[in-house]
């Protein structure tokens, strides 16, 4: 047994990290068809009320509150690979089933609703099982100095998967038909599953956790959940994830209407504005990945700094948008939105890196549970964020009768949430700091060079 372990690498190499990034890209490729393309088809081609796909998308976020269950299952199961592959398979099957409901809606509305609910439940469970286990695998088997770059690589590959799928499926969907939608979604699911199986093949088997095999006894679900929530830093990080991602998600559905209503931008121009923001997100992610990799050995607190300044930068950018709502076209809107994207990207990918660090900061045997708890907090905040942003605009416009003031108030509230998140982040200790201070071995204690 000892000789078998000695033949394995003590952590993931760069090629293995890229391979796991392909798995994340596969997840994103199915999700974009289910939550974006299908949403449009239901509203436009089927002429359904917009709240129907909205509730279905909200359902797929809501069911992800079960992420701790899937994370704990992968902790105790001895193989996270099975959970990842099984989750992607369920996601692909459920996404195809959701697309197939478009044929049923034509003649059997309530049957279609029931099938769509079941399908989106499967989508949420598949994402939860695969995504949580994938992050737990990354967290337990990536060395400290590689975590910032690993988080950047995996998340940028997910976005790339979304972009590539959107472009390719957009070509194949024309001329549009419901049958063609089902075929394209099924093909995307099959490709995603094949890519996942090839990418993850033997990655887990050929490596060991960076701390070595866990020595702690595997706890039951309730005990593991209680132990996670009893950990001060894990609990604080859960609150941080919820608050920061709520602020992050609240802007999504109101930014393009803001450009159209207050700056007179056309649909094409607001789409390009969204592209400017995503370009900034990529730049912020790349900044964290490069600087984090260069300085993580000498400055283990660098991710915490990126989180803090990313949140503060996001608050400043949202404050700028709040001002721009009052001064109008004179404001440099594109530059402001690019800054928002850079700050969002920096804080988001740094938070994922910190999540990977903190996941192994407990007993060395509950990375999946911790990732599940934080993933559930993120899913709930994302589900609430888009909805609350639109509600806040409608309520403030109804109360004030002033659209510019309404956007100024809502952007100001979002900025306040980011400042709150930054304040919470300052009180979270990294495992290298808190555990080393207690004289305990740390997965993130960096060896002297």
Short mmCIF file of C-alpha atoms in Angstrom, two decimals:
data_model
loop_
_atom_site.label_atom_id
_atom_site.label_comp_id
_atom_site.label_asym_id
_atom_site.label_seq_id
_atom_site.Cartn_x
_atom_site.Cartn_y
_atom_site.Cartn_z
CA UNK A 1 0.00 0.00 0.00
CA UNK A 2 2.82 2.39 0.92
CA UNK A 3 4.63 1.72 -2.35
CA UNK A 4 1.42 2.36 -4.30
CA UNK A 5 0.96 5.75 -2.61
CA UNK A 6 4.61 6.67 -3.19
CA UNK A 7 4.11 6.15 -6.94
CA UNK A 8 1.39 8.79 -7.01
CA UNK A 9 1.94 12.53 -7.43
CA UNK A 10 1.38 14.58 -4.24
CA UNK A 11 -0.78 17.11 -6.08
CA UNK A 12 -2.26 18.04 -9.44
CA UNK A 13 0.09 19.14 -12.20
CA UNK A 14 -0.82 21.86 -14.69
CA UNK A 15 -2.02 19.37 -17.29
CA UNK A 16 -4.35 17.72 -14.76
CA UNK A 17 -5.71 21.13 -13.72
CA UNK A 18 -6.45 21.96 -17.38
CA UNK A 19 -8.14 18.58 -17.76
CA UNK A 20 -10.41 19.36 -14.82
CA UNK A 21 -11.06 22.73 -16.44
CA UNK A 22 -12.45 20.82 -19.43
CA UNK A 23 -14.93 19.18 -17.06
CA UNK A 24 -16.03 22.61 -15.83
CA UNK A 25 -16.34 23.76 -19.44
CA UNK A 26 -18.58 20.75 -20.10
CA UNK A 27 -20.85 21.78 -17.23
CA UNK A 28 -21.12 25.31 -18.60
CA UNK A 29 -21.90 24.08 -22.12
CA UNK A 30 -25.03 22.23 -20.99
CA UNK A 31 -26.18 24.91 -18.57
CA UNK A 32 -26.12 27.69 -21.19
CA UNK A 33 -28.52 25.76 -23.44
CA UNK A 34 -30.86 24.98 -20.56
CA UNK A 35 -30.99 28.33 -18.80
CA UNK A 36 -30.45 30.74 -21.71
CA UNK A 37 -31.51 29.28 -25.06
CA UNK A 38 -34.47 27.35 -23.67
CA UNK A 39 -35.55 30.43 -21.73
CA UNK A 40 -35.79 32.43 -24.98
CA UNK A 41 -37.63 29.62 -26.80
CA UNK A 42 -40.28 29.41 -24.07
CA UNK A 43 -40.91 33.15 -24.12
CA UNK A 44 -40.69 33.85 -27.86
CA UNK A 45 -41.49 30.69 -29.85
CA UNK A 46 -43.95 29.23 -27.31
CA UNK A 47 -45.30 32.64 -26.18
CA UNK A 48 -45.29 31.59 -22.52
CA UNK A 49 -45.26 34.08 -19.68
CA UNK A 50 -41.67 35.06 -18.84
CA UNK A 51 -42.23 34.02 -15.24
CA UNK A 52 -42.48 30.33 -16.28
CA UNK A 53 -38.86 29.92 -17.44
CA UNK A 54 -37.88 32.33 -14.69
CA UNK A 55 -39.37 30.06 -12.04
CA UNK A 56 -37.82 26.99 -13.67
CA UNK A 57 -34.36 28.57 -13.66
CA UNK A 58 -34.96 29.62 -10.06
CA UNK A 59 -35.90 26.02 -9.27
CA UNK A 60 -32.60 24.72 -10.64
CA UNK A 61 -30.81 27.15 -8.32
CA UNK A 62 -33.07 26.33 -5.37
CA UNK A 63 -32.51 22.57 -5.53
CA UNK A 64 -28.77 23.20 -5.26
CA UNK A 65 -29.28 23.84 -1.58
CA UNK A 66 -28.78 20.05 -1.52
CA UNK A 67 -25.10 20.48 -2.49
CA UNK A 68 -23.89 19.54 1.03
CA UNK A 69 -25.51 16.11 0.53
CA UNK A 70 -23.62 15.50 -2.71
CA UNK A 71 -20.40 16.90 -1.30
CA UNK A 72 -20.64 14.68 1.77
CA UNK A 73 -21.40 11.69 -0.44
CA UNK A 74 -18.20 12.28 -2.40
CA UNK A 75 -16.27 12.67 0.89
CA UNK A 76 -17.39 9.26 2.09
CA UNK A 77 -17.58 7.44 -1.22
CA UNK A 78 -13.83 7.16 -1.75
CA UNK A 79 -14.08 8.36 -5.37
CA UNK A 80 -15.09 11.83 -6.45
CA UNK A 81 -14.72 10.81 -10.10
CA UNK A 82 -17.91 8.71 -9.98
CA UNK A 83 -19.87 11.68 -8.61
CA UNK A 84 -18.50 14.01 -11.28
CA UNK A 85 -19.24 11.67 -14.19
CA UNK A 86 -22.65 10.72 -12.77
CA UNK A 87 -23.54 14.38 -12.24
CA UNK A 88 -22.60 15.33 -15.82
CA UNK A 89 -24.59 12.37 -17.16
CA UNK A 90 -27.68 13.42 -15.17
CA UNK A 91 -27.19 17.04 -16.27
CA UNK A 92 -27.02 16.09 -19.95
CA UNK A 93 -30.05 13.80 -19.70
CA UNK A 94 -32.09 16.38 -17.77
CA UNK A 95 -31.12 19.20 -20.15
CA UNK A 96 -32.29 17.12 -23.11
CA UNK A 97 -35.53 16.26 -21.29
CA UNK A 98 -36.10 19.98 -20.60
CA UNK A 99 -35.66 20.75 -24.30
CA UNK A 100 -38.10 17.93 -25.16
CA UNK A 101 -40.84 19.58 -23.10
CA UNK A 102 -41.13 22.22 -25.84
CA UNK A 103 -42.95 19.64 -27.98
CA UNK A 104 -45.34 18.82 -25.14
CA UNK A 105 -46.22 22.46 -24.39
CA UNK A 106 -48.02 22.76 -27.72
CA UNK A 107 -50.86 20.38 -26.78
CA UNK A 108 -50.49 19.47 -23.08
CA UNK A 109 -49.57 22.54 -21.04
CA UNK A 110 -49.80 21.14 -17.51
CA UNK A 111 -48.09 17.87 -18.41
CA UNK A 112 -45.30 19.92 -19.96
CA UNK A 113 -45.02 22.00 -16.78
CA UNK A 114 -44.72 18.84 -14.67
CA UNK A 115 -42.06 17.39 -16.98
CA UNK A 116 -40.18 20.68 -17.05
CA UNK A 117 -40.15 20.84 -13.25
CA UNK A 118 -38.70 17.31 -13.07
CA UNK A 119 -36.15 18.16 -15.76
CA UNK A 120 -34.92 21.33 -14.05
CA UNK A 121 -34.73 19.48 -10.73
CA UNK A 122 -32.42 17.02 -12.50
CA UNK A 123 -30.39 19.89 -13.95
CA UNK A 124 -29.88 21.39 -10.49
CA UNK A 125 -28.97 18.05 -8.90
CA UNK A 126 -26.56 17.21 -11.74
CA UNK A 127 -24.77 20.56 -11.42
CA UNK A 128 -24.65 20.21 -7.65
CA UNK A 129 -23.24 16.67 -7.66
CA UNK A 130 -20.66 17.22 -10.41
CA UNK A 131 -19.65 20.80 -9.59
CA UNK A 132 -19.26 20.27 -5.84
CA UNK A 133 -17.22 17.09 -6.26
CA UNK A 134 -15.03 18.71 -8.93
CA UNK A 135 -14.17 21.66 -6.68
CA UNK A 136 -13.54 19.33 -3.75
CA UNK A 137 -11.13 17.32 -5.89
CA UNK A 138 -9.32 20.50 -6.92
CA UNK A 139 -9.22 21.76 -3.34
CA UNK A 140 -7.75 18.59 -1.86
CA UNK A 141 -5.17 17.95 -4.59
CA UNK A 142 -3.85 21.36 -5.63
CA UNK A 143 -0.79 22.83 -3.91
CA UNK A 144 -1.10 26.28 -2.35
CA UNK A 145 1.05 28.12 -4.89
CA UNK A 146 -1.07 26.72 -7.74
CA UNK A 147 -4.52 27.46 -6.30
CA UNK A 148 -4.91 31.03 -7.66
CA UNK A 149 -3.97 29.93 -11.19
CA UNK A 150 -6.04 26.73 -10.86
CA UNK A 151 -9.15 28.73 -9.94
CA UNK A 152 -8.51 31.10 -12.86
CA UNK A 153 -7.95 28.29 -15.38
CA UNK A 154 -11.03 26.33 -14.35
CA UNK A 155 -13.36 29.34 -14.33
CA UNK A 156 -12.07 30.82 -17.57
CA UNK A 157 -12.47 27.44 -19.25
CA UNK A 158 -16.05 27.28 -17.98
CA UNK A 159 -16.78 30.66 -19.56
CA UNK A 160 -15.04 29.52 -22.75
CA UNK A 161 -17.26 26.43 -22.78
CA UNK A 162 -20.33 28.63 -22.49
CA UNK A 163 -19.16 30.94 -25.30
CA UNK A 164 -18.17 28.13 -27.69
CA UNK A 165 -21.42 26.24 -27.09
CA UNK A 166 -23.49 29.38 -27.61
CA UNK A 167 -21.75 30.11 -30.92
CA UNK A 168 -21.80 26.56 -32.30
CA UNK A 169 -25.33 25.74 -31.15
CA UNK A 170 -26.51 29.09 -32.55
CA UNK A 171 -25.34 27.99 -36.01
CA UNK A 172 -26.91 24.53 -35.77
CA UNK A 173 -30.23 25.78 -34.40
CA UNK A 174 -31.09 27.61 -37.63
CA UNK A 175 -33.50 27.07 -39.27
CA UNK A 176 -35.15 26.64 -35.89
CA UNK A 177 -37.48 23.83 -34.92
CA UNK A 178 -38.28 22.21 -31.59
CA UNK A 179 -36.88 18.91 -32.86
CA UNK A 180 -33.63 20.59 -33.84
CA UNK A 181 -33.40 22.13 -30.35
CA UNK A 182 -33.74 18.68 -28.77
CA UNK A 183 -31.11 17.16 -31.10
CA UNK A 184 -28.62 20.01 -30.49
CA UNK A 185 -29.11 19.79 -26.71
CA UNK A 186 -28.73 15.99 -26.76
CA UNK A 187 -25.55 16.25 -28.85
CA UNK A 188 -24.14 18.85 -26.45
CA UNK A 189 -24.91 16.51 -23.55
CA UNK A 190 -23.22 13.52 -25.19
CA UNK A 191 -20.14 15.57 -26.12
CA UNK A 192 -19.95 17.00 -22.60
CA UNK A 193 -20.11 13.52 -21.07
CA UNK A 194 -17.43 12.14 -23.42
CA UNK A 195 -15.14 15.11 -22.76
CA UNK A 196 -15.68 14.70 -19.02
CA UNK A 197 -14.87 10.98 -19.06
CA UNK A 198 -11.71 11.49 -21.14
CA UNK A 199 -10.57 14.56 -19.19
CA UNK A 200 -10.96 13.07 -15.72
CA UNK A 201 -9.66 9.59 -16.58
CA UNK A 202 -7.14 8.51 -13.90
CA UNK A 203 -6.63 12.08 -12.60
CA UNK A 204 -7.87 11.17 -9.13
CA UNK A 205 -6.34 7.69 -9.18
CA UNK A 206 -2.84 8.96 -10.02
CA UNK A 207 -2.64 11.66 -7.34
CA UNK A 208 -2.93 11.91 -3.58
CA UNK A 209 -4.16 14.87 -1.49
CA UNK A 210 -1.53 17.53 -0.85
CA UNK A 211 -1.67 16.64 2.87
CA UNK A 212 -1.42 12.95 2.14
CA UNK A 213 -4.32 10.57 2.80
CA UNK A 214 -6.81 11.98 5.34
CA UNK A 215 -6.44 10.54 8.81
CA UNK A 216 -9.66 11.85 10.32
CA UNK A 217 -12.59 9.51 10.70
CA UNK A 218 -15.33 10.11 8.16
CA UNK A 219 -18.32 11.59 9.94
CA UNK A 220 -22.00 11.14 9.23
CA UNK A 221 -23.83 13.88 7.32
CA UNK A 222 -25.23 15.71 10.35
CA UNK A 223 -21.96 15.54 12.27
CA UNK A 224 -19.97 16.71 9.24
CA UNK A 225 -22.39 19.60 8.58
CA UNK A 226 -22.32 20.60 12.26
CA UNK A 227 -18.52 20.48 12.30
CA UNK A 228 -18.34 22.69 9.21
CA UNK A 229 -20.76 25.28 10.60
CA UNK A 230 -19.00 25.19 13.98
CA UNK A 231 -15.77 26.30 12.30
CA UNK A 232 -15.66 30.10 12.64
CA UNK A 233 -13.90 30.74 9.35
CA UNK A 234 -16.05 28.29 7.39
CA UNK A 235 -19.17 29.94 8.83
CA UNK A 236 -17.93 33.44 8.04
CA UNK A 237 -17.00 32.39 4.53
CA UNK A 238 -20.52 31.05 4.01
CA UNK A 239 -21.93 34.47 4.90
CA UNK A 240 -19.35 36.16 2.68
CA UNK A 241 -20.26 33.95 -0.30
CA UNK A 242 -23.96 34.69 0.13
CA UNK A 243 -23.56 38.48 0.47
CA UNK A 244 -20.95 38.93 -2.27
CA UNK A 245 -22.70 36.70 -4.79
CA UNK A 246 -26.02 38.39 -4.04
CA UNK A 247 -24.41 41.71 -4.98
CA UNK A 248 -22.77 40.10 -8.02
CA UNK A 249 -26.00 38.54 -9.31
CA UNK A 250 -28.32 41.49 -8.63
CA UNK A 251 -26.76 43.57 -11.44
CA UNK A 252 -27.16 40.88 -14.12
CA UNK A 253 -30.73 41.51 -15.24
CA UNK A 254 -30.77 45.29 -14.85
CA UNK A 255 -27.53 46.41 -16.52
CA UNK A 256 -28.72 46.15 -20.14
CA UNK A 257 -32.15 47.74 -19.42
CA UNK A 258 -30.22 50.51 -17.64
CA UNK A 259 -28.21 51.23 -20.80
CA UNK A 260 -31.32 51.22 -22.95
CA UNK A 261 -33.56 53.34 -20.73
CA UNK A 262 -31.10 55.95 -19.51
CA UNK A 263 -28.47 56.10 -22.26
CA UNK A 264 -30.68 55.37 -25.26
CA UNK A 265 -28.59 52.40 -26.36
CA UNK A 266 -29.96 49.98 -28.96
CA UNK A 267 -30.22 46.23 -28.21
CA UNK A 268 -27.03 45.67 -30.19
CA UNK A 269 -25.22 48.38 -28.24
CA UNK A 270 -26.33 47.04 -24.86
CA UNK A 271 -25.17 43.57 -25.94
CA UNK A 272 -21.77 45.05 -26.77
CA UNK A 273 -21.75 46.75 -23.36
CA UNK A 274 -22.30 43.33 -21.83
CA UNK A 275 -19.35 42.11 -23.88
CA UNK A 276 -17.22 44.95 -22.47
CA UNK A 277 -18.13 43.81 -18.96
CA UNK A 278 -17.22 40.19 -19.70
CA UNK A 279 -13.94 41.34 -21.23
CA UNK A 280 -13.22 43.07 -17.94
CA UNK A 281 -14.14 39.89 -16.05
CA UNK A 282 -11.59 37.93 -18.10
CA UNK A 283 -8.95 40.60 -17.42
CA UNK A 284 -9.64 40.51 -13.67
CA UNK A 285 -9.47 36.72 -13.60
CA UNK A 286 -6.20 36.70 -15.54
CA UNK A 287 -4.74 39.30 -13.17
CA UNK A 288 -5.48 37.13 -10.14
CA UNK A 289 -4.18 34.00 -11.84
CA UNK A 290 -0.86 35.57 -12.90
CA UNK A 291 -0.07 37.61 -9.78
CA UNK A 292 -1.43 34.93 -7.48
CA UNK A 293 0.86 32.31 -9.00
CA UNK A 294 3.88 34.62 -8.91
CA UNK A 295 3.51 35.71 -5.28
CA UNK A 296 1.51 32.97 -3.51
CA UNK A 297 4.64 31.36 -2.02
CA UNK A 298 5.94 34.60 -0.53
CA UNK A 299 2.58 36.22 0.22
CA UNK A 300 0.04 33.54 1.21
CA UNK A 301 -2.51 36.25 2.06
CA UNK A 302 -2.59 37.55 -1.52
CA UNK A 303 -5.95 35.94 -2.33
CA UNK A 304 -7.53 37.66 0.65
CA UNK A 305 -6.19 40.95 -0.69
CA UNK A 306 -7.68 40.30 -4.12
CA UNK A 307 -11.03 39.46 -2.55
CA UNK A 308 -11.06 42.64 -0.45
CA UNK A 309 -9.94 45.02 -3.19
CA UNK A 310 -12.14 43.23 -5.77
CA UNK A 311 -15.19 43.81 -3.58
CA UNK A 312 -14.21 47.43 -2.88
CA UNK A 313 -13.50 48.00 -6.59
CA UNK A 314 -16.91 46.54 -7.45
CA UNK A 315 -18.53 48.89 -4.94
CA UNK A 316 -16.69 51.89 -6.44
CA UNK A 317 -17.73 50.89 -9.97
CA UNK A 318 -21.36 50.46 -8.91
CA UNK A 319 -21.16 53.81 -7.17
CA UNK A 320 -20.04 55.25 -10.49
CA UNK A 321 -23.04 53.70 -12.23
CA UNK A 322 -25.25 55.17 -9.53
CA UNK A 323 -23.85 58.63 -10.32
CA UNK A 324 -24.12 58.01 -14.06
CA UNK A 325 -27.86 57.38 -13.67
CA UNK A 326 -28.20 60.98 -12.50
CA UNK A 327 -25.81 62.71 -14.93
CA UNK A 328 -26.71 60.68 -18.05
CA UNK A 329 -24.82 60.42 -21.35
CA UNK A 330 -21.88 62.58 -20.19
CA UNK A 331 -20.63 59.66 -18.05
CA UNK A 332 -17.91 57.32 -19.52
CA UNK A 333 -20.22 54.32 -19.32
CA UNK A 334 -18.05 51.78 -21.16
CA UNK A 335 -15.00 52.51 -19.01
CA UNK A 336 -17.13 52.28 -15.88
CA UNK A 337 -18.58 48.92 -16.90
CA UNK A 338 -15.14 47.58 -17.85
CA UNK A 339 -13.88 48.54 -14.37
CA UNK A 340 -16.86 46.74 -12.86
CA UNK A 341 -15.98 43.64 -14.88
CA UNK A 342 -12.31 43.71 -13.81
CA UNK A 343 -13.26 44.06 -10.13
CA UNK A 344 -15.95 41.37 -10.42
CA UNK A 345 -13.58 38.95 -12.12
CA UNK A 346 -10.79 39.55 -9.61
CA UNK A 347 -12.95 39.06 -6.54
CA UNK A 348 -14.88 36.10 -7.98
CA UNK A 349 -11.90 33.98 -9.01
CA UNK A 350 -9.98 34.94 -5.83
CA UNK A 351 -13.00 33.82 -3.80
CA UNK A 352 -12.96 30.47 -5.63
CA UNK A 353 -9.25 30.14 -4.86
CA UNK A 354 -9.85 30.97 -1.20
CA UNK A 355 -12.73 28.49 -1.18
CA UNK A 356 -10.32 25.81 -2.38
CA UNK A 357 -7.88 26.74 0.39
CA UNK A 358 -10.46 26.80 3.16
CA UNK A 359 -12.05 23.54 2.01
CA UNK A 360 -9.04 21.60 3.28
CA UNK A 361 -8.71 23.72 6.40
CA UNK A 362 -10.84 21.39 8.54
CA UNK A 363 -10.19 17.74 9.36
CA UNK A 364 -8.77 16.89 5.96
CA UNK A 365 -11.74 14.66 5.20
CA UNK A 366 -14.64 17.05 4.55
CA UNK A 367 -13.71 19.07 1.47
CA UNK A 368 -16.91 18.00 -0.29
CA UNK A 369 -19.12 19.02 2.62
CA UNK A 370 -17.50 22.45 2.83
CA UNK A 371 -17.70 22.99 -0.92
CA UNK A 372 -21.33 21.87 -0.74
CA UNK A 373 -22.22 24.39 1.96
CA UNK A 374 -20.60 27.25 0.07
CA UNK A 375 -22.02 26.09 -3.25
CA UNK A 376 -25.51 26.05 -1.71
CA UNK A 377 -25.03 29.61 -0.40
CA UNK A 378 -23.85 30.72 -3.85
CA UNK A 379 -26.77 29.04 -5.66
CA UNK A 380 -29.38 30.56 -3.34
CA UNK A 381 -27.86 34.05 -3.66
CA UNK A 382 -27.72 33.73 -7.47
CA UNK A 383 -31.33 32.63 -7.58
CA UNK A 384 -32.40 35.54 -5.38
CA UNK A 385 -30.08 38.13 -6.93
CA UNK A 386 -31.53 38.39 -10.42
CA UNK A 387 -35.08 38.35 -9.08
CA UNK A 388 -34.46 40.94 -6.34
CA UNK A 389 -32.67 43.27 -8.74
CA UNK A 390 -35.66 43.51 -11.04
CA UNK A 391 -38.09 43.77 -8.12
CA UNK A 392 -36.02 46.55 -6.54
CA UNK A 393 -36.12 48.56 -9.79
CA UNK A 394 -39.88 48.09 -10.15
CA UNK A 395 -40.58 49.03 -6.51
CA UNK A 396 -38.37 52.13 -6.51
CA UNK A 397 -39.83 53.31 -9.82
CA UNK A 398 -43.35 52.82 -8.45
CA UNK A 399 -42.49 54.79 -5.30
CA UNK A 400 -40.52 57.61 -6.91
CA UNK A 401 -41.81 57.72 -10.50
CA UNK A 402 -38.22 58.55 -11.44
CA UNK A 403 -36.30 55.92 -13.47
CA UNK A 404 -32.82 57.53 -13.09
CA UNK A 405 -33.24 57.85 -9.34
CA UNK A 406 -34.46 54.26 -9.14
CA UNK A 407 -31.36 52.89 -10.86
CA UNK A 408 -29.15 55.16 -8.74
CA UNK A 409 -30.70 53.80 -5.54
CA UNK A 410 -30.46 50.13 -6.60
CA UNK A 411 -26.85 50.41 -7.80
CA UNK A 412 -26.07 52.17 -4.52
CA UNK A 413 -27.60 49.30 -2.54
CA UNK A 414 -25.53 46.80 -4.52
CA UNK A 415 -22.39 48.83 -3.76
CA UNK A 416 -23.31 48.65 -0.08
CA UNK A 417 -23.57 44.85 -0.30
CA UNK A 418 -20.08 44.65 -1.81
CA UNK A 419 -18.67 46.85 0.97
CA UNK A 420 -20.34 44.58 3.51
CA UNK A 421 -18.76 41.56 1.81
CA UNK A 422 -15.34 43.25 1.89
CA UNK A 423 -15.68 43.88 5.63
CA UNK A 424 -16.62 40.22 6.23
CA UNK A 425 -13.64 39.04 4.15
CA UNK A 426 -11.22 40.91 6.43
CA UNK A 427 -12.26 38.73 9.37
CA UNK A 428 -11.69 35.39 7.62
CA UNK A 429 -8.40 33.69 8.41
CA UNK A 430 -6.67 31.49 5.86
CA UNK A 431 -5.89 27.91 6.91
CA UNK A 432 -2.15 28.55 6.65
CA UNK A 433 -2.46 31.32 9.20
CA UNK A 434 -5.01 29.94 11.62
CA UNK A 435 -3.84 26.32 11.72
CA UNK A 436 -0.13 27.08 11.75
CA UNK A 437 -0.72 29.43 14.65
CA UNK A 438 -2.19 26.54 16.60
CA UNK A 439 0.80 24.34 15.88
CA UNK A 440 -1.27 22.11 13.61
CA UNK A 441 -0.05 20.79 10.26
CA UNK A 442 -1.50 22.82 7.42
CA UNK A 443 -2.26 21.83 3.88
CA UNK A 444 -1.21 25.33 2.88
CA UNK A 445 1.99 25.79 4.84
CA UNK A 446 4.38 26.59 1.99
CA UNK A 447 7.78 24.87 2.23
CA UNK A 448 10.87 27.04 2.20
CA UNK A 449 12.58 27.10 -1.16
#
